[in-house]
């Protein structure tokens, strides 16, 4: 529940998240089984994702941090001080302080659907920056969000690091970029800026290793979805019969994660019967990778004009500043 007492998660009388159940059941009925990637992030999944960001093979977090560290002077010049930073998703421990230190904002407004996560990271940031006004908002940022009155009239900078935009198909990504414009006041004639991380197309081997690490942490992250279904939806998926698969789809310029059946299996979820034959998969995530042009095209389609682009030394990851 939010402070206003509005529950963001709609649960039935047994405490089951209705949207999760509907997404899973609808996804498992499809010919190509598919479950939206947002369901990977329960507490266990969020912890596993944190572990992923520290893996040798998973370069995006380090590459983006490198850019944030190297370009602070340019951020200060181009963005200026005194803006309100609106972060889409709760600030991670490392990246957000780097940005805040560079541009000395008037306020910091983290938006997140998970209230617990939000309060934890907001408290950690407030401790690091005692003079900064922090206004956490529990909300689903896929839709326009009403920002706290305290930042009305203050120019905004949206911050969306991590290449999370890459986890959406273009249609959804464009909707989100448009919602961000609205949230940040573009429609009221304010001129917000957006600083967004977008991972780049590169050698397929490097990409596939980043999503199929030697220690098997990404595999655990993927398999946790099946475990979560068993836990929360009285599922009987034989998790030992599934294996983690990460492969580059060159036509769509994306890494796809799947759970693949290693033998014929049958199981129930929330009372409904499903079967998978050997080799069949459940598609669990897309992670789109961009070129300079495809990144610009996506941003423009979402109502944002790219203004400046940085990459890390090795050219693996990009951070783009755009204006509405
Ligand atoms: C959160 N998101 C940007 C990650 C990515 O790289 O697409 C999620 C992830 N999936 C597997 N590894 C990391």
Coordinates of C-alpha atoms in Angstrom, one line a residue, residues 120-262:
X120 CA 15.5 1.4 1.2
X121 CA 17.3 3.1 -1.6
X122 CA 15.8 6.6 -0.9
X123 CA 17.0 6.3 2.7
X124 CA 20.5 5.2 1.7
X125 CA 20.7 8.2 -0.7
X126 CA 19.4 10.7 1.8
X127 CA 22.1 9.5 4.2
X128 CA 24.8 10.1 1.5
X129 CA 23.5 13.5 0.5
X130 CA 22.1 15.1 3.8
X131 CA 21.4 18.4 2.1
X132 CA 19.4 16.9 -0.8
X133 CA 15.6 16.8 -0.8
X134 CA 14.5 13.3 -1.6
X135 CA 10.9 12.6 -2.5
X136 CA 10.3 8.9 -3.3
X137 CA 7.1 8.1 -5.2
X138 CA 5.6 4.6 -5.3
X139 CA 4.2 4.3 -8.8
X140 CA 4.1 2.4 -12.0
X141 CA 6.2 4.6 -14.3
X142 CA 4.9 2.9 -17.4
X143 CA 2.1 5.4 -17.1
X144 CA 2.2 9.2 -16.5
X145 CA 3.1 9.8 -12.8
X146 CA 2.1 12.9 -10.8
X147 CA 5.2 14.3 -9.2
X148 CA 5.2 15.7 -5.7
X149 CA 4.2 19.4 -5.4
X150 CA 7.6 20.3 -4.1
X151 CA 9.2 19.9 -7.5
X152 CA 6.5 21.7 -9.5
X153 CA 8.1 24.5 -11.5
X154 CA 11.6 23.0 -11.1
X155 CA 13.2 21.9 -14.3
X156 CA 13.5 18.1 -14.6
X157 CA 16.1 15.6 -15.7
X158 CA 14.8 12.1 -16.2
X159 CA 17.4 9.4 -15.5
X160 CA 16.9 5.9 -16.8
X161 CA 20.1 3.9 -16.6
X162 CA 20.9 0.3 -17.1
X163 CA 19.5 -0.2 -20.6
X164 CA 16.2 -1.3 -19.0
X165 CA 14.6 0.3 -22.1
X166 CA 16.1 -2.7 -24.0
X167 CA 13.9 -5.1 -22.1
X168 CA 10.9 -3.7 -23.9
X169 CA 9.8 -4.3 -27.5
X170 CA 9.8 -1.1 -29.5
X171 CA 6.1 -0.5 -29.2
X172 CA 6.3 -0.6 -25.4
X173 CA 9.5 1.4 -25.3
X174 CA 7.9 4.2 -27.3
X175 CA 4.9 4.3 -25.0
X176 CA 7.2 4.5 -22.0
X177 CA 9.3 7.3 -23.6
X178 CA 6.1 9.2 -24.2
X179 CA 4.9 8.7 -20.6
X180 CA 8.2 10.0 -19.4
X181 CA 7.8 13.2 -21.4
X182 CA 4.4 13.7 -19.8
X183 CA 5.7 12.9 -16.3
X184 CA 8.5 15.3 -16.7
X185 CA 6.3 18.2 -17.8
X186 CA 7.1 18.3 -21.5
X187 CA 3.4 18.9 -22.3
X188 CA 3.3 21.9 -20.1
X189 CA 6.1 23.6 -22.0
X190 CA 8.8 22.7 -19.5
X191 CA 11.9 21.6 -21.3
X192 CA 12.9 18.4 -19.6
X193 CA 16.1 16.4 -20.4
X194 CA 16.5 12.7 -20.3
X195 CA 19.7 10.8 -19.6
X196 CA 19.2 7.2 -20.7
X197 CA 21.5 4.2 -20.9
X198 CA 21.3 2.0 -24.0
X199 CA 23.5 -1.1 -24.5
X200 CA 25.1 -1.5 -27.9
X201 CA 25.2 -4.3 -30.6
X202 CA 28.5 -6.1 -30.4
X203 CA 30.1 -9.5 -31.0
X204 CA 27.6 -12.3 -30.4
X205 CA 30.0 -14.3 -28.2
X206 CA 30.4 -11.4 -25.8
X207 CA 26.7 -10.8 -25.7
X208 CA 25.8 -14.5 -25.2
X209 CA 28.5 -14.8 -22.4
X210 CA 27.0 -11.8 -20.6
X211 CA 23.7 -13.6 -20.5
X212 CA 25.0 -17.1 -19.9
X213 CA 27.8 -16.7 -17.3
X214 CA 30.2 -19.5 -16.3
X215 CA 29.0 -19.5 -12.7
X216 CA 25.4 -20.0 -13.7
X217 CA 24.0 -16.9 -11.9
X218 CA 22.0 -15.8 -14.9
X219 CA 20.6 -19.3 -15.2
X220 CA 19.5 -19.2 -11.6
X221 CA 17.9 -15.8 -12.3
X222 CA 15.9 -17.3 -15.2
X223 CA 15.0 -20.5 -13.4
X224 CA 13.8 -18.5 -10.4
X225 CA 10.8 -17.5 -12.5
X226 CA 9.7 -21.2 -12.7
X227 CA 10.3 -21.5 -8.9
X228 CA 8.3 -18.3 -8.3
X229 CA 5.4 -19.7 -10.4
X230 CA 5.5 -22.9 -8.3
X231 CA 5.6 -20.9 -5.0
X232 CA 3.0 -18.3 -5.8
X233 CA 0.6 -20.0 -8.2
X234 CA 0.6 -23.5 -6.8
X235 CA 2.6 -24.6 -9.8
X236 CA 4.1 -28.1 -10.3
X237 CA 6.7 -27.2 -12.9
X238 CA 9.5 -29.8 -12.7
X239 CA 12.3 -27.2 -12.5
X240 CA 15.0 -29.8 -12.9
X241 CA 13.6 -30.5 -16.4
X242 CA 14.3 -26.9 -17.5
X243 CA 17.5 -25.4 -18.7
X244 CA 18.6 -21.8 -19.1
X245 CA 19.1 -20.7 -22.7
X246 CA 20.4 -17.3 -23.8
X247 CA 20.7 -16.7 -27.5
X248 CA 21.3 -13.8 -29.9
X249 CA 18.4 -13.1 -32.3
X250 CA 20.1 -11.2 -35.1
X251 CA 16.9 -10.3 -36.9
X252 CA 15.6 -8.4 -33.9
X253 CA 19.0 -7.3 -32.5
X254 CA 18.3 -8.8 -29.1
X255 CA 19.4 -11.4 -26.6
X256 CA 16.5 -13.7 -25.7
X257 CA 16.3 -15.7 -22.6
X258 CA 14.3 -18.9 -22.6
X259 CA 13.6 -21.9 -20.3
X260 CA 14.0 -25.0 -22.4
X261 CA 12.5 -28.4 -21.6
X262 CA 15.2 -31.1 -21.6

